[in-house]
Amino acid sequence: MKKTSLSYPLILSLHGLIALLVFIIPFASKIIALLIPLIGFYFVYKNKNKNNEVLLVSAYLIGIEVFLRMTGGNFNNEYVKFIIVFFMLYGMILSNFSISAFVYWFFLILLVPGVLIAFTSSNFDTDVKKILVFNLSGPICLAISAIYTFKRRILFVDLQRIIVTMGLPIMTTTIYLFLYNPSVKDVVTGTQSNFETSGGFGPNQVSTILGLGMFIFFTQLVLFSKSKKEILLNGFLFLFVSYRAVVTFSRGGVITAVIMIIFLLFLLYYFSNAKGRSKFTLVFLLTGLMTVGIWYYSSLQTGGLIDKRYANEDAIGRTKKDKIGGREVIMDTEIKFFLDNPVLGIGAGMGKEMRKESFGLEAASHNEITRMLAEHGLFGILGLLILLITPFVLYIDNRQHLYFLSFYIFWLLTINHAAMRTAAPAFIYALTLLSVQVKLPEKAENSVD
């Protein structure tokens, strides 16, 4: 992949200006939502996807999705997922795909029985097509992305370029949050997830994308900062994104980011030589100091309420009965649906409707695993096994993929607390399947096994 001619600080500044533009002129968000796929298509078409340009475009879409939804730019909630599916299919036409990826075509086939059950079991008042799009757009986006990335060769530095491309619009989101709510002290009154500090949008989704941003800028800081200026810049970006992630009061994205970073540090330490390991003392110390600093400042700004939030307490210090925001109730109903319908399930997307009829609880699932069990039954189990096992089978011969465990854990934890509301877990999962090498042999970078 060719390096951009613009400097890293300049590109970051331009993304800060995008946040300011949309804050002043909200309609600009819709224009941006239209321009990105158009410019992206031209970018891919011009280069014939010789350097995996579809991954760069898709990464940018992942990074900006929450910002567009937050500011009213998305034309519907599944807009980015469908565009990514288009780019992945276009990339396959231009650059082929691995025959071994048939396992993910099989995953798509496993979704069909659930679709048929949904059409036969729904009542006339239910918009089945809308429900299916909402519940299956994520799995379809994951499968198509996985087919494209399956064993596709890529350099580690090019993978990092993809990751940074994702991080740029996440910085736009972070700056917009600051413009929307410059004073956290003024809006935090309890320990529940906070919409004000989340730009008026869903804290869970904002926390998820900011948590991904934490990981991205941490990798930039630890692995790609070659000068003091770069260390200071990337250190500031990591601290800034981390602080805004913490004060959403949505724990999922932050906890996921911390675990991603721990796994990355573990792999870096494990594969380092004796000289490299000696330097990790400084890395661990720096990481620890930044973590303490972020938490202390967040606690100060929230009057200690953030400490109670992570201790699962309310504003006056009483322990809450539910530990995961009431999601356990939804999960319990889905497990019951599965036990009652273990083979075919209740039908794709039927969970919300049946919960309302059976328990009077009108809520969509936040857990993709229990949703797959309830709505797809035995076929859901087979689908989940494919998703859980396949990346590790590839990893056996893919040890240079230093981000593998971090990406895998992001997907796994995110689908457990935020389902597949956004395209991020689908795309990040697909990145675990890339064949990453520090230096490629003479074969073309864009080739697949």
CSV table of C-alpha atoms in Angstrom, one decimal:
chain,number,residue,atom,x,y,z
A,1,MET,CA,0.0,0.0,0.0
A,2,LYS,CA,1.3,3.4,-0.9
A,3,LYS,CA,1.8,5.9,1.9
A,4,THR,CA,-0.3,9.0,1.9
A,5,SER,CA,1.4,12.2,1.0
A,6,LEU,CA,-0.3,14.1,3.8
A,7,SER,CA,1.3,14.1,7.3
A,8,TYR,CA,-0.3,12.3,10.2
A,9,PRO,CA,-0.9,15.5,12.3
A,10,LEU,CA,-2.4,17.2,9.3
A,11,ILE,CA,-4.8,14.4,8.6
A,12,LEU,CA,-5.8,14.4,12.2
A,13,SER,CA,-6.4,18.1,12.1
A,14,LEU,CA,-8.7,17.7,9.0
A,15,HIS,CA,-10.7,15.2,10.9
A,16,GLY,CA,-11.0,17.6,13.8
A,17,LEU,CA,-12.4,20.1,11.3
A,18,ILE,CA,-15.0,17.6,10.1
A,19,ALA,CA,-16.3,17.4,13.7
A,20,LEU,CA,-16.5,21.1,13.9
A,21,LEU,CA,-18.2,21.4,10.5
A,22,VAL,CA,-20.9,18.9,11.4
A,23,PHE,CA,-21.4,20.5,14.8
A,24,ILE,CA,-22.0,23.8,13.2
A,25,ILE,CA,-23.9,22.5,10.1
A,26,PRO,CA,-25.5,19.2,11.1
A,27,PHE,CA,-26.8,18.5,7.5
A,28,ALA,CA,-23.1,18.2,6.5
A,29,SER,CA,-23.2,14.7,8.1
A,30,LYS,CA,-25.6,13.4,5.3
A,31,ILE,CA,-23.3,14.9,2.6
A,32,ILE,CA,-20.3,13.1,4.2
A,33,ALA,CA,-22.3,9.8,4.3
A,34,LEU,CA,-22.9,10.1,0.6
A,35,LEU,CA,-19.3,11.2,-0.3
A,36,ILE,CA,-17.4,8.5,1.5
A,37,PRO,CA,-18.8,5.5,-0.6
A,38,LEU,CA,-18.5,7.5,-3.8
A,39,ILE,CA,-14.9,8.6,-3.2
A,40,GLY,CA,-14.2,5.1,-1.8
A,41,PHE,CA,-15.5,3.5,-5.0
A,42,TYR,CA,-13.4,5.8,-7.2
A,43,PHE,CA,-10.4,5.0,-5.0
A,44,VAL,CA,-10.9,1.2,-5.4
A,45,TYR,CA,-11.7,1.4,-9.1
A,46,LYS,CA,-8.7,3.5,-9.9
A,47,ASN,CA,-6.3,1.2,-8.2
A,48,LYS,CA,-8.1,-2.0,-9.2
A,49,ASN,CA,-7.9,-3.0,-5.5
A,50,LYS,CA,-4.2,-4.0,-6.1
A,51,ASN,CA,-3.3,-3.0,-2.5
A,52,ASN,CA,-6.5,-4.1,-0.7
A,53,GLU,CA,-8.1,-0.6,-1.0
A,54,VAL,CA,-11.5,-2.1,-0.1
A,55,LEU,CA,-10.1,-2.7,3.4
A,56,LEU,CA,-9.0,0.9,3.8
A,57,VAL,CA,-12.4,2.2,2.6
A,58,SER,CA,-14.3,-0.3,4.9
A,59,ALA,CA,-12.1,0.6,7.8
A,60,TYR,CA,-12.9,4.2,7.4
A,61,LEU,CA,-16.6,3.4,7.3
A,62,ILE,CA,-16.3,1.4,10.5
A,63,GLY,CA,-14.6,4.3,12.2
A,64,ILE,CA,-17.2,6.8,11.1
A,65,GLU,CA,-20.4,4.8,11.4
A,66,VAL,CA,-21.2,5.8,15.0
A,67,PHE,CA,-20.4,9.5,14.2
A,68,LEU,CA,-22.8,9.4,11.2
A,69,ARG,CA,-25.6,7.8,13.3
A,70,MET,CA,-25.0,10.2,16.1
A,71,THR,CA,-25.3,13.2,13.9
A,72,GLY,CA,-28.2,12.0,11.7
A,73,GLY,CA,-26.0,11.2,8.6
A,74,ASN,CA,-26.9,7.6,8.1
A,75,PHE,CA,-29.8,7.0,5.8
A,76,ASN,CA,-30.8,3.9,7.9
A,77,ASN,CA,-29.2,2.0,10.8
A,78,GLU,CA,-27.8,-0.7,8.4
A,79,TYR,CA,-26.4,1.8,5.9
A,80,VAL,CA,-22.7,1.2,6.7
A,81,LYS,CA,-23.1,-2.6,6.8
A,82,PHE,CA,-24.6,-2.8,3.4
A,83,ILE,CA,-21.9,-0.5,1.9
A,84,ILE,CA,-19.2,-2.7,3.4
A,85,VAL,CA,-20.8,-5.8,1.9
A,86,PHE,CA,-20.8,-4.0,-1.5
A,87,PHE,CA,-17.1,-3.1,-1.2
A,88,MET,CA,-16.2,-6.6,-0.1
A,89,LEU,CA,-18.0,-8.2,-3.0
A,90,TYR,CA,-16.5,-5.7,-5.4
A,91,GLY,CA,-13.1,-6.5,-3.9
A,92,MET,CA,-13.7,-10.2,-4.6
A,93,ILE,CA,-14.5,-9.5,-8.2
A,94,LEU,CA,-11.3,-7.5,-8.6
A,95,SER,CA,-9.0,-9.6,-6.5
A,96,ASN,CA,-10.6,-13.0,-6.2
A,97,PHE,CA,-10.9,-14.9,-2.8
A,98,SER,CA,-9.7,-18.1,-1.2
A,99,ILE,CA,-11.6,-21.3,-2.1
A,100,SER,CA,-11.1,-22.4,1.5
A,101,ALA,CA,-13.5,-19.6,2.6
A,102,PHE,CA,-16.4,-21.9,1.7
A,103,VAL,CA,-16.9,-22.4,5.5
A,104,TYR,CA,-18.3,-18.9,5.6
A,105,TRP,CA,-20.6,-19.5,2.7
A,106,PHE,CA,-21.9,-22.5,4.7
A,107,PHE,CA,-22.4,-20.1,7.7
A,108,LEU,CA,-24.7,-18.0,5.5
A,109,ILE,CA,-26.6,-21.1,4.4
A,110,LEU,CA,-27.1,-22.0,8.1
A,111,LEU,CA,-29.1,-18.7,8.5
A,112,VAL,CA,-31.7,-19.7,5.9
A,113,PRO,CA,-33.8,-22.0,8.1
A,114,GLY,CA,-34.3,-19.2,10.6
A,115,VAL,CA,-35.4,-16.9,7.9
A,116,LEU,CA,-38.0,-19.4,6.7
A,117,ILE,CA,-39.3,-20.0,10.2
A,118,ALA,CA,-39.6,-16.2,10.7
A,119,PHE,CA,-41.9,-15.9,7.7
A,120,THR,CA,-44.1,-18.8,8.7
A,121,SER,CA,-44.4,-17.9,12.4
A,122,SER,CA,-44.9,-14.1,12.4
A,123,ASN,CA,-48.3,-12.4,12.5
A,124,PHE,CA,-49.6,-10.0,9.9
A,125,ASP,CA,-48.8,-7.0,12.0
A,126,THR,CA,-45.1,-7.8,12.0
A,127,ASP,CA,-42.8,-6.3,9.3
A,128,VAL,CA,-40.7,-9.4,8.8
A,129,LYS,CA,-38.4,-7.9,6.2
A,130,LYS,CA,-37.5,-5.0,8.5
A,131,ILE,CA,-36.8,-7.4,11.4
A,132,LEU,CA,-34.7,-9.7,9.2
A,133,VAL,CA,-32.6,-6.8,8.0
A,134,PHE,CA,-32.0,-5.6,11.5
A,135,ASN,CA,-31.0,-9.0,12.9
A,136,LEU,CA,-29.2,-10.5,9.9
A,137,SER,CA,-27.3,-7.5,8.4
A,138,GLY,CA,-24.6,-8.0,11.0
A,139,PRO,CA,-24.0,-11.7,10.4
A,140,ILE,CA,-24.1,-11.2,6.6
A,141,CYS,CA,-21.6,-8.4,6.8
A,142,LEU,CA,-19.4,-10.6,8.9
A,143,ALA,CA,-19.6,-13.5,6.6
A,144,ILE,CA,-18.9,-11.5,3.3
A,145,SER,CA,-16.1,-9.7,5.0
A,146,ALA,CA,-14.6,-12.9,6.2
A,147,ILE,CA,-14.8,-14.5,2.8
A,148,TYR,CA,-12.8,-11.5,1.4
A,149,THR,CA,-10.1,-11.5,4.1
A,150,PHE,CA,-9.8,-15.3,4.5
A,151,LYS,CA,-6.0,-16.1,4.3
A,152,ARG,CA,-5.4,-12.9,2.3
A,153,ARG,CA,-1.8,-11.9,2.5
A,154,ILE,CA,-0.9,-8.6,3.9
A,155,LEU,CA,2.1,-6.8,5.5
A,156,PHE,CA,1.9,-5.9,9.2
A,157,VAL,CA,2.6,-2.3,8.4
A,158,ASP,CA,-0.2,-2.2,5.9
A,159,LEU,CA,-2.5,-3.8,8.4
A,160,GLN,CA,-1.6,-0.9,10.8
A,161,ARG,CA,-2.4,1.6,8.0
A,162,ILE,CA,-5.9,0.0,7.8
A,163,ILE,CA,-6.2,0.3,11.6
A,164,VAL,CA,-5.1,3.9,11.6
A,165,THR,CA,-7.6,4.7,8.8
A,166,MET,CA,-10.3,3.4,11.1
A,167,GLY,CA,-9.0,5.5,14.0
A,168,LEU,CA,-9.1,8.9,12.2
A,169,PRO,CA,-12.9,9.2,12.1
A,170,ILE,CA,-13.0,7.8,15.7
A,171,MET,CA,-11.0,10.9,16.6
A,172,THR,CA,-13.6,13.0,14.7
A,173,THR,CA,-16.3,11.3,17.0
A,174,THR,CA,-14.3,12.1,20.1
A,175,ILE,CA,-13.8,15.7,19.2
A,176,TYR,CA,-17.5,16.0,18.4
A,177,LEU,CA,-18.4,14.6,21.8
A,178,PHE,CA,-16.2,17.3,23.4
A,179,LEU,CA,-18.0,20.0,21.4
A,180,TYR,CA,-21.4,18.5,22.2
A,181,ASN,CA,-20.5,18.2,25.9
A,182,PRO,CA,-17.4,20.2,27.0
A,183,SER,CA,-18.1,19.9,30.7
A,184,VAL,CA,-18.7,16.4,32.0
A,185,LYS,CA,-19.2,17.7,35.5
A,186,ASP,CA,-22.4,19.5,34.5
A,187,VAL,CA,-24.3,16.5,33.2
A,188,VAL,CA,-23.3,13.5,35.3
A,189,THR,CA,-25.8,13.0,38.1
A,190,GLY,CA,-26.0,9.2,38.5
A,191,THR,CA,-24.2,6.0,37.6
A,192,GLN,CA,-26.3,5.0,34.6
A,193,SER,CA,-25.1,5.2,31.0
A,194,ASN,CA,-25.0,8.8,30.1
A,195,PHE,CA,-26.5,10.1,26.8
A,196,GLU,CA,-25.2,13.6,27.3
A,197,THR,CA,-21.6,12.6,27.4
A,198,SER,CA,-22.3,10.2,24.5
A,199,GLY,CA,-23.3,13.0,22.0
A,200,GLY,CA,-27.0,12.3,22.6
A,201,PHE,CA,-26.6,8.8,21.1
A,202,GLY,CA,-26.5,5.3,22.6
A,203,PRO,CA,-23.7,5.1,25.2
A,204,ASN,CA,-23.1,1.4,24.5
A,205,GLN,CA,-22.3,2.0,20.9
A,206,VAL,CA,-20.3,5.1,21.5
A,207,SER,CA,-18.3,3.3,24.2
A,208,THR,CA,-17.7,0.4,21.8
A,209,ILE,CA,-16.2,2.5,19.0
A,210,LEU,CA,-14.2,4.7,21.5
A,211,GLY,CA,-12.9,1.5,23.1
A,212,LEU,CA,-11.7,0.4,19.6
A,213,GLY,CA,-10.1,3.9,19.3
A,214,MET,CA,-8.3,3.4,22.6
A,215,PHE,CA,-6.7,0.2,21.2
A,216,ILE,CA,-5.8,1.9,17.9
A,217,PHE,CA,-4.0,4.9,19.4
A,218,PHE,CA,-2.3,2.7,22.0
A,219,THR,CA,-0.8,0.6,19.1
A,220,GLN,CA,0.3,3.8,17.5
A,221,LEU,CA,1.9,4.9,20.7
A,222,VAL,CA,3.7,1.7,21.5
A,223,LEU,CA,4.7,0.4,18.1
A,224,PHE,CA,4.8,3.3,15.7
A,225,SER,CA,6.0,6.4,17.6
A,226,LYS,CA,9.5,6.9,16.3
A,227,SER,CA,10.1,10.4,17.8
A,228,LYS,CA,9.3,12.3,20.9
A,229,LYS,CA,6.7,14.4,19.0
A,230,GLU,CA,5.0,11.3,17.9
A,231,ILE,CA,5.1,9.8,21.4
A,232,LEU,CA,3.5,13.0,22.8
A,233,LEU,CA,0.9,13.2,20.0
A,234,ASN,CA,-0.2,9.5,20.2
A,235,GLY,CA,0.0,9.5,24.0
A,236,PHE,CA,-2.4,12.5,24.0
A,237,LEU,CA,-4.8,10.9,21.5
A,238,PHE,CA,-4.9,7.7,23.6
A,239,LEU,CA,-5.6,9.7,26.8
A,240,PHE,CA,-8.2,11.9,25.1
A,241,VAL,CA,-10.2,9.0,23.6
A,242,SER,CA,-9.9,6.9,26.7
A,243,TYR,CA,-11.3,9.7,28.9
A,244,ARG,CA,-14.3,10.2,26.7
A,245,ALA,CA,-14.9,6.5,26.5
A,246,VAL,CA,-14.9,6.2,30.3
A,247,VAL,CA,-17.3,9.1,30.9
A,248,THR,CA,-20.0,7.5,28.6
A,249,PHE,CA,-20.6,5.4,31.8
A,250,SER,CA,-21.0,2.4,29.4
A,251,ARG,CA,-18.5,-0.2,30.6
A,252,GLY,CA,-18.5,-2.7,27.7
A,253,GLY,CA,-16.3,-0.8,25.3
A,254,VAL,CA,-13.8,0.3,27.9
A,255,ILE,CA,-13.4,-3.1,29.5
A,256,THR,CA,-13.0,-4.6,26.0
A,257,ALA,CA,-10.3,-2.1,25.1
A,258,VAL,CA,-8.4,-2.9,28.3
A,259,ILE,CA,-8.4,-6.6,27.6
A,260,MET,CA,-7.4,-6.0,24.0
A,261,ILE,CA,-4.4,-4.0,25.2
A,262,ILE,CA,-3.4,-6.7,27.7
A,263,PHE,CA,-3.5,-9.4,25.0
A,264,LEU,CA,-1.4,-7.2,22.7
A,265,LEU,CA,1.2,-6.6,25.4
A,266,PHE,CA,1.3,-10.3,26.2
A,267,LEU,CA,2.0,-11.3,22.6
A,268,LEU,CA,4.6,-8.5,22.2
A,269,TYR,CA,6.4,-9.7,25.3
A,270,TYR,CA,6.1,-13.4,24.4
A,271,PHE,CA,7.6,-12.9,20.9
A,272,SER,CA,10.3,-10.4,21.9
A,273,ASN,CA,13.9,-11.4,22.4
A,274,ALA,CA,15.8,-10.7,25.7
A,275,LYS,CA,16.7,-7.2,24.6
A,276,GLY,CA,13.2,-6.4,23.6
A,277,ARG,CA,11.7,-7.7,26.8
A,278,SER,CA,14.0,-5.5,28.9
A,279,LYS,CA,12.3,-2.5,27.2
A,280,PHE,CA,8.9,-3.7,28.3
A,281,THR,CA,9.5,-2.5,31.8
A,282,LEU,CA,9.2,1.0,30.5
A,283,VAL,CA,6.1,0.1,28.4
A,284,PHE,CA,4.4,-1.5,31.3
A,285,LEU,CA,5.2,1.5,33.6
A,286,LEU,CA,4.0,4.0,31.0
A,287,THR,CA,0.8,2.0,30.4
A,288,GLY,CA,0.2,1.8,34.2
A,289,LEU,CA,0.7,5.5,34.7
A,290,MET,CA,-1.6,6.5,31.9
A,291,THR,CA,-4.3,4.1,33.2
A,292,VAL,CA,-4.1,5.6,36.7
A,293,GLY,CA,-4.1,9.1,35.2
A,294,ILE,CA,-7.2,8.5,33.1
A,295,TRP,CA,-9.1,7.0,35.9
A,296,TYR,CA,-8.1,9.7,38.5
A,297,TYR,CA,-9.1,12.5,36.1
A,298,SER,CA,-12.4,10.7,35.2
A,299,SER,CA,-13.2,10.2,38.8
A,300,LEU,CA,-12.5,13.8,39.6
A,301,GLN,CA,-14.7,15.0,36.7
A,302,THR,CA,-17.6,12.8,37.7
A,303,GLY,CA,-17.4,13.4,41.4
A,304,GLY,CA,-16.5,9.8,42.1
A,305,LEU,CA,-19.6,8.4,40.3
A,306,ILE,CA,-17.5,6.6,37.7
A,307,ASP,CA,-15.9,4.5,40.6
A,308,LYS,CA,-19.4,3.5,41.7
A,309,ARG,CA,-20.5,2.7,38.2
A,310,TYR,CA,-17.7,0.2,37.8
A,311,ALA,CA,-18.3,-1.2,41.3
A,312,ASN,CA,-22.0,-1.7,40.1
A,313,GLU,CA,-23.3,0.7,42.6
A,314,ASP,CA,-25.9,3.5,42.3
A,315,ALA,CA,-25.2,7.2,43.1
A,316,ILE,CA,-25.5,6.7,46.9
A,317,GLY,CA,-23.4,3.5,47.0
A,318,ARG,CA,-26.0,0.8,47.0
A,319,THR,CA,-25.1,-2.4,45.1
A,320,LYS,CA,-27.4,-2.8,42.0
A,321,LYS,CA,-29.2,-6.1,41.7
A,322,ASP,CA,-28.5,-6.5,38.0
A,323,LYS,CA,-24.8,-6.5,37.0
A,324,ILE,CA,-25.1,-6.0,33.2
A,325,GLY,CA,-27.8,-3.4,32.9
A,326,GLY,CA,-30.8,-5.8,32.8
A,327,ARG,CA,-29.4,-7.7,29.8
A,328,GLU,CA,-29.4,-10.9,31.9
A,329,VAL,CA,-33.2,-10.9,31.8
A,330,ILE,CA,-33.2,-10.8,28.0
A,331,MET,CA,-30.6,-13.6,27.9
A,332,ASP,CA,-32.6,-15.7,30.2
A,333,THR,CA,-35.7,-15.5,27.9
A,334,GLU,CA,-33.5,-16.4,24.9
A,335,ILE,CA,-32.1,-19.5,26.6
A,336,LYS,CA,-35.7,-20.5,27.4
A,337,PHE,CA,-36.7,-20.0,23.8
A,338,PHE,CA,-33.8,-22.2,22.7
A,339,LEU,CA,-34.7,-25.0,25.2
A,340,ASP,CA,-38.3,-24.9,23.9
A,341,ASN,CA,-37.2,-24.9,20.2
A,342,PRO,CA,-33.7,-26.5,20.1
A,343,VAL,CA,-33.7,-27.6,16.5
A,344,LEU,CA,-35.0,-24.8,14.3
A,345,GLY,CA,-35.3,-22.0,16.9
A,346,ILE,CA,-38.1,-19.5,17.0
A,347,GLY,CA,-37.1,-17.8,13.7
A,348,ALA,CA,-34.6,-15.0,12.8
A,349,GLY,CA,-35.6,-11.7,14.4
A,350,MET,CA,-38.5,-13.2,16.3
A,351,GLY,CA,-37.0,-12.8,19.8
A,352,LYS,CA,-38.2,-9.3,20.4
A,353,GLU,CA,-41.8,-10.2,19.3
A,354,MET,CA,-42.0,-13.4,21.3
A,355,ARG,CA,-40.5,-11.7,24.4
A,356,LYS,CA,-43.3,-9.1,24.2
A,357,GLU,CA,-46.0,-11.8,23.8
A,358,SER,CA,-44.6,-14.3,26.4
A,359,PHE,CA,-43.1,-12.0,29.1
A,360,GLY,CA,-44.4,-8.5,28.3
A,361,LEU,CA,-40.8,-7.4,27.8
A,362,GLU,CA,-40.3,-5.3,24.6
A,363,ALA,CA,-36.5,-5.3,24.1
A,364,ALA,CA,-34.1,-6.3,21.4
A,365,SER,CA,-31.3,-8.7,22.2
A,366,HIS,CA,-27.9,-7.3,23.2
A,367,ASN,CA,-26.2,-10.7,23.0
A,368,GLU,CA,-25.5,-12.2,19.6
A,369,ILE,CA,-24.7,-15.6,21.1
A,370,THR,CA,-28.0,-16.2,23.0
A,371,ARG,CA,-29.9,-14.6,20.1
A,372,MET,CA,-28.4,-17.1,17.6
A,373,LEU,CA,-29.3,-20.0,19.9
A,374,ALA,CA,-32.9,-18.8,20.4
A,375,GLU,CA,-33.6,-17.7,16.9
A,376,HIS,CA,-31.7,-20.4,14.9
A,377,GLY,CA,-31.5,-23.3,17.3
A,378,LEU,CA,-29.1,-26.1,16.2
A,379,PHE,CA,-28.2,-24.2,13.1
A,380,GLY,CA,-27.2,-21.3,15.3
A,381,ILE,CA,-24.9,-23.5,17.3
A,382,LEU,CA,-23.2,-24.8,14.2
A,383,GLY,CA,-22.9,-21.2,12.9
A,384,LEU,CA,-21.3,-20.0,16.2
A,385,LEU,CA,-18.9,-22.9,16.2
A,386,ILE,CA,-17.7,-21.9,12.8
A,387,LEU,CA,-17.2,-18.3,13.9
A,388,LEU,CA,-15.4,-19.4,17.2
A,389,ILE,CA,-13.1,-22.0,15.9
A,390,THR,CA,-12.1,-21.0,12.3
A,391,PRO,CA,-9.9,-18.0,13.3
A,392,PHE,CA,-7.8,-20.2,15.6
A,393,VAL,CA,-7.3,-22.9,13.0
A,394,LEU,CA,-5.8,-20.2,10.7
A,395,TYR,CA,-3.8,-18.7,13.5
A,396,ILE,CA,-1.8,-21.9,13.9
A,397,ASP,CA,0.2,-20.9,10.7
A,398,ASN,CA,-0.3,-17.2,11.2
A,399,ARG,CA,1.7,-16.3,14.3
A,400,GLN,CA,3.0,-13.0,12.9
A,401,HIS,CA,-0.6,-11.6,13.3
A,402,LEU,CA,0.2,-9.7,16.5
A,403,TYR,CA,-3.3,-8.3,16.7
A,404,PHE,CA,-5.1,-11.6,16.3
A,405,LEU,CA,-6.1,-12.2,19.9
A,406,SER,CA,-7.0,-8.5,20.4
A,407,PHE,CA,-9.3,-8.5,17.4
A,408,TYR,CA,-10.8,-11.8,18.3
A,409,ILE,CA,-11.6,-10.6,21.9
A,410,PHE,CA,-13.1,-7.4,20.5
A,411,TRP,CA,-15.5,-9.4,18.4
A,412,LEU,CA,-16.4,-11.9,21.1
A,413,LEU,CA,-16.9,-9.4,23.9
A,414,THR,CA,-18.7,-6.8,21.8
A,415,ILE,CA,-21.3,-9.3,20.5
A,416,ASN,CA,-21.9,-10.2,24.1
A,417,HIS,CA,-22.8,-6.7,25.3
A,418,ALA,CA,-23.8,-4.8,22.1
A,419,ALA,CA,-24.8,-7.6,19.7
A,420,MET,CA,-24.1,-6.5,16.1
A,421,ARG,CA,-25.7,-3.1,16.2
A,422,THR,CA,-22.7,-1.6,14.4
A,423,ALA,CA,-20.5,-3.1,11.6
A,424,ALA,CA,-17.4,-2.9,13.8
A,425,PRO,CA,-17.5,-6.5,15.3
A,426,ALA,CA,-18.1,-8.0,11.8
A,427,PHE,CA,-15.2,-6.1,10.2
A,428,ILE,CA,-12.8,-6.6,13.1
A,429,TYR,CA,-13.6,-10.3,13.2
A,430,ALA,CA,-12.7,-10.5,9.5
A,431,LEU,CA,-9.3,-9.0,10.2
A,432,THR,CA,-8.4,-12.0,12.3
A,433,LEU,CA,-8.5,-14.1,9.2
A,434,LEU,CA,-5.8,-12.1,7.3
A,435,SER,CA,-2.5,-13.8,6.7
A,436,VAL,CA,-0.2,-11.2,8.3
A,437,GLN,CA,3.5,-11.1,7.7
A,438,VAL,CA,6.3,-8.8,8.8
A,439,LYS,CA,7.8,-9.1,5.3
A,440,LEU,CA,6.1,-10.8,2.4
A,441,PRO,CA,7.8,-13.1,-0.1
A,442,GLU,CA,7.8,-12.2,-3.7
A,443,LYS,CA,4.2,-13.0,-4.2
A,444,ALA,CA,1.8,-10.1,-4.7
A,445,GLU,CA,0.6,-8.5,-1.4
A,446,ASN,CA,-3.0,-8.9,-2.5
A,447,SER,CA,-2.9,-12.6,-3.1
A,448,VAL,CA,-4.8,-15.3,-1.3
A,449,ASP,CA,-3.9,-18.9,-0.6
